Amino acid sequence: MSSRFSETFSLMPWRSSSHPLLREVLELEFGVSDMELEAEAGSVCLSLQEEQTSRIRSLMATEQSPLLEAICHCLEEHGQPSGSELLPSFEDSAIQNLAKILCLDPQQAKEKVFLLSLYGLMLRECGDAALVKRYLTRLLDLSHQSCSQREGIAFAVGLASASHLEVVWAMLEHLGRTRFLRSALRDTQDETLRSSFLSAASMLTKTLQQEYNTQSYRFTQIPELVQCLLCILQKEPNFLASPFRPKIILVVVGLSKLRPHLKPLVKDRVLQVCFSSVFMLPPVPTETPEGCPALMQLDPNATETLLLKEGKVGEQRAALLWGHSEALFKETMCALNLLLRTFITQNSSMDEVCFLLQHTEPWLMSDKIHERQRAVQSILLFLQYLVDTVKFTEEATPSALGHQIGLLTLLWRDEDRTTCRCSHQCVSLLLQLTVQQKGKTQEAIYPNKLKQSEFWSPRDWEAKLYSMAKAFEQDLTVAQHTQLVLTLLHSLCSHNHLRCDLASKLLLMMFEEAGLKVEQVAEVLHSLFQKLPDIPLQDVQQTILKAMTTLGSQHPQETVEVVLSLCHPSERRTLPLWKALAADCRLARRVITLLYVKLRLRPPRDVTRSSCQTQLISLLALGTIYELLYTQEFRSAIRWAFAGMLLGLLTQLHYLFELGVVEGMADYQEDMLDSKPLGPCRTCLEALKGLFWTSNYWEVFASIQLLRGWELLEQLDTYADGVILLARAMVQHDCEVKAVLGQAVISLKSMEERDNVVAILLLTEFLHSPEVFQYASRKKLDNLLSQGLGNCNQLVRAMSLKGLSSVAMHPKKVSLLRNRMAGLLESFLQPDSKDLTGLMAVLHDILQCLGLQGVVSVSLKLAQHLLSLFENEQEEVRGGAILLFGDVMASCSRKTRQAFKSLAFQAVVPLLLHLVDPCPQVALKCKSTFLRCAVLLKWEFRKELFGKLAWGHGLGAENDVFVYVVESNFGKYHQFLLQALTYLGSPHRPLKLAAMKFIGALLQDYLTELCFYLRKGDLSLVKKCFEPLREDRDLACRRFYRNFLEDVTELARNVP
């Protein structure tokens, strides 16, 4: 007996050679002869002497036909089951004639089995194919209900196939396609037909395997016959009641060995049906009923009959049925394993291994324990056979093997211990196969360690995961490793917590310890992006995002490129991935740097017309930067890269203007929540605004917003003015001047014209910063500006000349400008001064030139006079005075700030009331100056105040502004009241109504405080301004008087 036979035989717990299905396994797999078949054939040979056989051969076809007709007629007449194996009479003359011709024993001729054997022998010796076909059809039409007759028919068919293989094969195939397939739709009354068909197919298969000549014959009907067998298998009940199931699989095994071998589509169908039929069987009880061991060796049918006769239908009968079911199940599993071995023997390659294993995937992932256990046990037996026996005919490293390893790996923490143990061993064997495929003599890393322990204890779980991650990295190809990772990622969407936890931790270990190759990054990230939203467990999601951070640290550039390509940034579906990259501070900075580099990929306009690929990358980077500005995790990294981001966005905006992609700029509304994605130019401008807001430089943002400076950046014609205004606000609020100046110096040396434009606009304004020469020497700046005079761009040349002629580069100009400002102030203070607007424009320019180097006394005088012009009847004068007052407040340095605070406080109520000025332009300028005063006075709620000034509407916004003003000036409520009283006589009705609202709110909410702070002398002013409202023509004024008369009276009574 061969070693292969010994090995398989040792795995079978039912080792008795008398077991019928075991004999079929041995015969199909190892060529061991069937004892009963040989005995039956021997009895026929003893009954039919050589002389008789030769007489049959000598008969002419015309003589054979009546004899076959006689036997067939006799069998058809007495073919119904009667419980007897003998014919009821022997009066048929044709049979008597046959007995005489062949010298047969009359008693023997009465046996049905004998006649069927004789019938088959005569068909074998018949030379007329048409005659054989006709009487073979008659034979197959006989009743199949009797077991002995069914076996006799099958034996006769087998004898006929020895000489008429093609005819027999075609008849069986026709039977399967017609009669069987039609009857397969009916109930169990056709079980005898199925049994006969199966017996015939089994006998035919055995005969064909024993015939040497069949190896050169091509059986084209095999797929149809296999399909018939599969139909029978699918109709089998979902419990083990008969040996049909394993016998069908064994017949398929035999047929698959014939030529031509089954095609992949047929094998696919075979594997699906067989796996489904076997794995879906109900679980066999694990505990043996009492009395079962003694009964297991008995014939189930005979033993059950005996028990029934004796009245023992209780526990012993249950034990009998349990033993029978267990034996049938083991036979079925053995047949299934033989099927897998047969397929791999026909095509000994790793591709075939993967093809076979892929059909077990639904069962490895099944929710039922017994289905998973059966699948992994079948795989284990199959892999053990491969490792110990099969020599692969070709070197192949299919990537699908990684997927199979992943599926088995997910079962390491299965709730069933047997499944866990078997899955460990399966992974070990698969890794060993990969090592053998590479031609290595040593074993894989993991199998050596696995042999030391059958399962992993919780204590060394992480150590084992580490060894596995290392083994996967060493033993698998890149493609296989990728498929393994993708399989683990796919499993994260499961609701099985143990499986998800194992997958996430193993992925993290694989990323941290072994890492991924560059060529794996794209496919892995695409899969992670698709699966991440569907991960139901929060802790698993956090673990996998940690793995994402590790991947980004190892391959930052590739990671950024892939994540950029996953979807449009406005969809925000990649935000979790970006946030994961921000978990590490250094990585977050690296990501921002890479996005900045992508942002600068700006091809010329003629190139973008033919190909938008590079431009697309730039726009994707821009959109991503815009989204990350409002992502908390990236705040510190963006603050770190503020200077570079600022110049990058400014130059990008200029570049987009050059391309003409300005859609969505003019019709944009800030207060509209629209799901429509922003256009490129609008995205860039909003990102520029967001850069200041999210970096906590809100004062710069507010200064530009309230002066409508962002609108200057919406078109190329006013782009330079917008950049200048932005740079000026940065200087006033000391916003990253040093860092941005350094970037501007670099950009001035760039070959790109737009870089030079942005840099020179920033640089010339930064010259007004008092610390500018601490950041760069005067000589260096002089050289840069001098070089700008030779630039090809006219704006660069003009701004360079302006910078060279600035006060910063020529300090002697300071005294000249101060003197000039003092002279203009004298003219400005004259009562008959006519061109006030022109004077204020000149003073504004001088203030801008001096920056923070103006004369405090002159500025104070100017501010005091400007306060008086707030109520000028001319709109241009009012607006100019309010705006210039704000410039004066912004021009004070830290040393002189205290001197200006008093004037700023005096302007609070006038500015507050002028927010409703009849002229919209005056009201807009008033907002800017009002906020500048709030910043100078360091109000507590100045940021909230800006929000209401910029975007607030209605009574709610008015009330909020009132609260911010009053609550930021504790103890000064009475001063606000006295300032507001003067506006009760204003000729402008909106100002008058605003003053009444303000005074009414003070009287209503702060009456107690007013009584405490006001003095008797203040009451005269209150009465003087309040009493005229009683007779005012305006109904609103008279109503205000009536509503608050009682409050004023109480105020007069309680003021000390």
Short mmCIF file of N, CA, C and O in Angstrom, two decimals, residues 617-692:
data_model
loop_
_atom_site.label_atom_id
_atom_site.label_comp_id
_atom_site.label_asym_id
_atom_site.label_seq_id
_atom_site.Cartn_x
_atom_site.Cartn_y
_atom_site.Cartn_z
N ILE A 617 -4.01 69.40 -10.56
CA ILE A 617 -3.30 69.13 -9.31
C ILE A 617 -3.22 70.39 -8.46
O ILE A 617 -3.43 70.36 -7.25
N SER A 618 -2.94 71.49 -9.12
CA SER A 618 -2.86 72.77 -8.39
C SER A 618 -4.19 73.14 -7.76
O SER A 618 -4.25 73.59 -6.62
N LEU A 619 -5.27 72.93 -8.51
CA LEU A 619 -6.59 73.28 -7.98
C LEU A 619 -7.02 72.33 -6.88
O LEU A 619 -7.69 72.74 -5.92
N LEU A 620 -6.66 71.05 -7.00
CA LEU A 620 -6.96 70.10 -5.93
C LEU A 620 -6.23 70.49 -4.65
O LEU A 620 -6.78 70.41 -3.55
N ALA A 621 -4.97 70.88 -4.81
CA ALA A 621 -4.21 71.32 -3.64
C ALA A 621 -4.84 72.57 -3.02
O ALA A 621 -4.94 72.70 -1.80
N LEU A 622 -5.30 73.49 -3.88
CA LEU A 622 -5.95 74.70 -3.38
C LEU A 622 -7.22 74.37 -2.61
O LEU A 622 -7.44 74.88 -1.50
N GLY A 623 -8.06 73.52 -3.19
CA GLY A 623 -9.29 73.14 -2.51
C GLY A 623 -9.03 72.43 -1.20
O GLY A 623 -9.75 72.63 -0.21
N THR A 624 -7.99 71.61 -1.17
CA THR A 624 -7.66 70.89 0.07
C THR A 624 -7.16 71.85 1.14
O THR A 624 -7.53 71.74 2.31
N ILE A 625 -6.33 72.79 0.75
CA ILE A 625 -5.85 73.79 1.70
C ILE A 625 -7.02 74.57 2.29
O ILE A 625 -7.08 74.83 3.50
N TYR A 626 -7.98 74.91 1.44
CA TYR A 626 -9.15 75.65 1.92
C TYR A 626 -9.91 74.85 2.98
O TYR A 626 -10.34 75.39 4.01
N GLU A 627 -10.07 73.54 2.76
CA GLU A 627 -10.78 72.71 3.73
C GLU A 627 -9.96 72.53 5.01
O GLU A 627 -10.51 72.54 6.12
N LEU A 628 -8.66 72.37 4.88
CA LEU A 628 -7.82 72.13 6.05
C LEU A 628 -7.67 73.37 6.92
O LEU A 628 -7.35 73.26 8.11
N LEU A 629 -7.89 74.54 6.34
CA LEU A 629 -7.82 75.77 7.14
C LEU A 629 -8.84 75.74 8.27
O LEU A 629 -8.60 76.29 9.35
N TYR A 630 -9.96 75.09 8.03
CA TYR A 630 -11.02 75.04 9.03
C TYR A 630 -11.06 73.69 9.75
O TYR A 630 -12.05 73.35 10.37
N THR A 631 -9.96 72.96 9.68
CA THR A 631 -9.82 71.70 10.39
C THR A 631 -8.93 71.92 11.60
O THR A 631 -7.77 72.30 11.46
N GLN A 632 -9.47 71.69 12.78
CA GLN A 632 -8.77 72.02 14.02
C GLN A 632 -7.42 71.34 14.11
O GLN A 632 -6.45 71.91 14.60
N GLU A 633 -7.33 70.11 13.62
CA GLU A 633 -6.09 69.34 13.74
C GLU A 633 -4.92 69.97 12.99
O GLU A 633 -3.76 69.71 13.31
N PHE A 634 -5.21 70.81 11.99
CA PHE A 634 -4.14 71.40 11.17
C PHE A 634 -3.84 72.85 11.56
O PHE A 634 -3.02 73.49 10.91
N ARG A 635 -4.49 73.36 12.60
CA ARG A 635 -4.32 74.77 12.94
C ARG A 635 -2.86 75.12 13.23
O ARG A 635 -2.33 76.12 12.73
N SER A 636 -2.19 74.32 14.05
CA SER A 636 -0.82 74.63 14.41
C SER A 636 0.12 74.52 13.21
O SER A 636 1.04 75.33 13.05
N ALA A 637 -0.11 73.55 12.35
CA ALA A 637 0.74 73.38 11.17
C ALA A 637 0.56 74.54 10.19
O ALA A 637 1.53 75.03 9.60
N ILE A 638 -0.67 75.00 10.04
CA ILE A 638 -0.92 76.14 9.14
C ILE A 638 -0.34 77.41 9.73
O ILE A 638 0.22 78.26 9.00
N ARG A 639 -0.43 77.56 11.03
CA ARG A 639 0.19 78.73 11.67
C ARG A 639 1.70 78.70 11.47
O ARG A 639 2.33 79.74 11.23
N TRP A 640 2.27 77.49 11.52
CA TRP A 640 3.71 77.34 11.27
C TRP A 640 4.07 77.73 9.84
O TRP A 640 5.14 78.32 9.60
N ALA A 641 3.21 77.44 8.89
CA ALA A 641 3.50 77.70 7.48
C ALA A 641 2.78 78.95 6.98
O ALA A 641 2.58 79.11 5.77
N PHE A 642 2.43 79.85 7.90
CA PHE A 642 1.60 81.00 7.53
C PHE A 642 2.21 81.83 6.41
O PHE A 642 1.54 82.16 5.43
N ALA A 643 3.46 82.18 6.53
CA ALA A 643 4.08 83.07 5.54
C ALA A 643 4.08 82.44 4.15
O ALA A 643 3.72 83.09 3.15
N GLY A 644 4.50 81.20 4.06
CA GLY A 644 4.52 80.54 2.76
C GLY A 644 3.13 80.38 2.18
O GLY A 644 2.92 80.55 0.98
N MET A 645 2.16 80.05 3.06
CA MET A 645 0.79 79.90 2.58
C MET A 645 0.22 81.22 2.07
O MET A 645 -0.51 81.25 1.07
N LEU A 646 0.56 82.31 2.75
CA LEU A 646 0.06 83.62 2.33
C LEU A 646 0.55 83.96 0.93
O LEU A 646 -0.25 84.31 0.05
N LEU A 647 1.85 83.87 0.71
CA LEU A 647 2.37 84.18 -0.62
C LEU A 647 1.89 83.18 -1.66
O LEU A 647 1.63 83.55 -2.82
N GLY A 648 1.75 81.91 -1.25
CA GLY A 648 1.25 80.92 -2.19
C GLY A 648 -0.16 81.20 -2.65
O GLY A 648 -0.48 81.08 -3.83
N LEU A 649 -1.03 81.62 -1.73
CA LEU A 649 -2.41 81.91 -2.08
C LEU A 649 -2.52 83.20 -2.89
O LEU A 649 -3.33 83.28 -3.83
N LEU A 650 -1.73 84.19 -2.53
CA LEU A 650 -1.77 85.45 -3.29
C LEU A 650 -1.30 85.24 -4.73
O LEU A 650 -1.92 85.76 -5.67
N THR A 651 -0.23 84.51 -4.90
CA THR A 651 0.26 84.25 -6.26
C THR A 651 -0.69 83.32 -7.01
O THR A 651 -0.86 83.46 -8.23
N GLN A 652 -1.31 82.38 -6.31
CA GLN A 652 -2.28 81.50 -6.96
C GLN A 652 -3.47 82.29 -7.46
O GLN A 652 -3.98 82.05 -8.56
N LEU A 653 -3.93 83.26 -6.68
CA LEU A 653 -5.04 84.09 -7.10
C LEU A 653 -4.68 84.89 -8.36
O LEU A 653 -5.48 84.98 -9.30
N HIS A 654 -3.48 85.43 -8.38
CA HIS A 654 -3.00 86.17 -9.56
C HIS A 654 -2.93 85.25 -10.77
O HIS A 654 -3.31 85.61 -11.90
N TYR A 655 -2.48 84.01 -10.55
CA TYR A 655 -2.36 83.03 -11.63
C TYR A 655 -3.74 82.68 -12.20
O TYR A 655 -3.92 82.57 -13.42
N LEU A 656 -4.72 82.53 -11.33
CA LEU A 656 -6.07 82.21 -11.79
C LEU A 656 -6.67 83.37 -12.57
O LEU A 656 -7.44 83.16 -13.52
N PHE A 657 -6.36 84.59 -12.16
CA PHE A 657 -6.79 85.74 -12.95
C PHE A 657 -6.17 85.70 -14.34
O PHE A 657 -6.81 86.03 -15.34
N GLU A 658 -4.91 85.31 -14.42
CA GLU A 658 -4.24 85.19 -15.72
C GLU A 658 -4.93 84.17 -16.61
O GLU A 658 -5.06 84.37 -17.83
N LEU A 659 -5.40 83.06 -15.99
CA LEU A 659 -6.07 82.02 -16.77
C LEU A 659 -7.50 82.41 -17.13
O LEU A 659 -8.09 81.83 -18.05
N GLY A 660 -8.06 83.38 -16.42
CA GLY A 660 -9.41 83.82 -16.72
C GLY A 660 -10.49 82.97 -16.10
O GLY A 660 -11.66 83.06 -16.51
N VAL A 661 -10.16 82.14 -15.11
CA VAL A 661 -11.17 81.29 -14.47
C VAL A 661 -11.78 82.04 -13.28
O VAL A 661 -11.53 81.74 -12.12
N VAL A 662 -12.59 83.02 -13.58
CA VAL A 662 -13.13 83.92 -12.55
C VAL A 662 -14.61 83.66 -12.29
O VAL A 662 -15.28 84.49 -11.69
N GLU A 663 -15.10 82.51 -12.75
CA GLU A 663 -16.53 82.24 -12.54
C GLU A 663 -16.83 82.15 -11.05
O GLU A 663 -16.06 81.60 -10.27
N GLY A 664 -17.98 82.69 -10.66
CA GLY A 664 -18.41 82.64 -9.28
C GLY A 664 -17.86 83.73 -8.39
O GLY A 664 -18.14 83.74 -7.19
N MET A 665 -17.10 84.67 -8.95
CA MET A 665 -16.52 85.74 -8.12
C MET A 665 -17.52 86.86 -7.88
O MET A 665 -17.67 87.35 -6.76
N ALA A 666 -18.24 87.26 -8.90
CA ALA A 666 -19.09 88.45 -8.78
C ALA A 666 -20.38 88.16 -8.04
O ALA A 666 -20.89 89.02 -7.31
N ASP A 667 -20.94 86.96 -8.20
CA ASP A 667 -22.25 86.67 -7.62
C ASP A 667 -22.16 85.94 -6.29
O ASP A 667 -23.15 85.37 -5.81
N TYR A 668 -21.00 85.94 -5.66
CA TYR A 668 -20.84 85.23 -4.39
C TYR A 668 -21.46 86.03 -3.25
O TYR A 668 -21.30 87.26 -3.18
N GLN A 669 -22.17 85.34 -2.36
CA GLN A 669 -22.77 85.97 -1.18
C GLN A 669 -22.34 85.19 0.06
O GLN A 669 -22.55 83.98 0.15
N GLU A 670 -21.76 85.93 1.00
CA GLU A 670 -21.22 85.27 2.19
C GLU A 670 -22.29 84.64 3.06
O GLU A 670 -22.08 83.60 3.67
N ASP A 671 -23.45 85.27 3.13
CA ASP A 671 -24.47 84.80 4.06
C ASP A 671 -25.39 83.76 3.46
O ASP A 671 -26.40 83.40 4.06
N MET A 672 -25.06 83.25 2.28
CA MET A 672 -25.88 82.23 1.64
C MET A 672 -25.21 80.87 1.81
O MET A 672 -24.05 80.68 1.43
N LEU A 673 -25.96 79.93 2.39
CA LEU A 673 -25.45 78.57 2.56
C LEU A 673 -25.81 77.78 1.30
O LEU A 673 -26.92 77.28 1.14
N ASP A 674 -24.85 77.68 0.39
CA ASP A 674 -25.09 77.02 -0.89
C ASP A 674 -24.19 75.80 -0.98
O ASP A 674 -22.99 75.88 -0.70
N SER A 675 -24.79 74.69 -1.39
CA SER A 675 -24.01 73.45 -1.51
C SER A 675 -23.19 73.41 -2.79
O SER A 675 -22.39 72.50 -2.98
N LYS A 676 -23.39 74.36 -3.66
CA LYS A 676 -22.64 74.37 -4.92
C LYS A 676 -21.17 74.66 -4.64
O LYS A 676 -20.84 75.60 -3.91
N PRO A 677 -20.25 73.86 -5.22
CA PRO A 677 -18.82 74.09 -4.97
C PRO A 677 -18.38 75.47 -5.46
O PRO A 677 -18.91 76.00 -6.45
N LEU A 678 -17.43 76.04 -4.77
CA LEU A 678 -16.90 77.34 -5.16
C LEU A 678 -16.03 77.21 -6.39
O LEU A 678 -15.40 76.17 -6.62
N GLY A 679 -15.98 78.29 -7.18
CA GLY A 679 -15.07 78.31 -8.32
C GLY A 679 -13.63 78.46 -7.85
O GLY A 679 -13.36 78.78 -6.68
N PRO A 680 -12.66 78.25 -8.75
CA PRO A 680 -11.24 78.31 -8.34
C PRO A 680 -10.85 79.64 -7.73
O PRO A 680 -10.21 79.68 -6.67
N CYS A 681 -11.23 80.75 -8.36
CA CYS A 681 -10.84 82.06 -7.84
C CYS A 681 -11.49 82.33 -6.48
O CYS A 681 -10.84 82.82 -5.55
N ARG A 682 -12.78 82.01 -6.36
CA ARG A 682 -13.46 82.25 -5.11
C ARG A 682 -12.89 81.35 -4.01
O ARG A 682 -12.75 81.77 -2.86
N THR A 683 -12.57 80.11 -4.35
CA THR A 683 -11.94 79.22 -3.37
C THR A 683 -10.63 79.79 -2.87
O THR A 683 -10.34 79.77 -1.67
N CYS A 684 -9.84 80.33 -3.79
CA CYS A 684 -8.54 80.90 -3.40
C CYS A 684 -8.72 82.11 -2.51
O CYS A 684 -8.02 82.26 -1.49
N LEU A 685 -9.67 82.99 -2.85
CA LEU A 685 -9.89 84.19 -2.04
C LEU A 685 -10.43 83.82 -0.66
O LEU A 685 -10.00 84.38 0.36
N GLU A 686 -11.35 82.85 -0.61
CA GLU A 686 -11.88 82.43 0.68
C GLU A 686 -10.81 81.74 1.52
O GLU A 686 -10.81 81.84 2.75
N ALA A 687 -9.91 81.02 0.87
CA ALA A 687 -8.80 80.41 1.60
C ALA A 687 -7.88 81.48 2.17
O ALA A 687 -7.37 81.35 3.29
N LEU A 688 -7.67 82.55 1.41
CA LEU A 688 -6.84 83.66 1.88
C LEU A 688 -7.48 84.32 3.11
O LEU A 688 -6.80 84.60 4.11
N LYS A 689 -8.78 84.50 3.08
CA LYS A 689 -9.48 85.07 4.22
C LYS A 689 -9.43 84.11 5.42
O LYS A 689 -9.21 84.52 6.56
N GLY A 690 -9.63 82.83 5.12
CA GLY A 690 -9.59 81.84 6.18
C GLY A 690 -8.23 81.69 6.83
O GLY A 690 -8.12 81.34 8.01
N LEU A 691 -7.17 81.96 6.07
CA LEU A 691 -5.82 81.87 6.61
C LEU A 691 -5.64 82.84 7.78
O LEU A 691 -5.06 82.49 8.82
N PHE A 692 -6.15 84.05 7.64
CA PHE A 692 -6.03 85.04 8.72
C PHE A 692 -7.00 84.72 9.86
O PHE A 692 -6.63 84.82 11.04
#
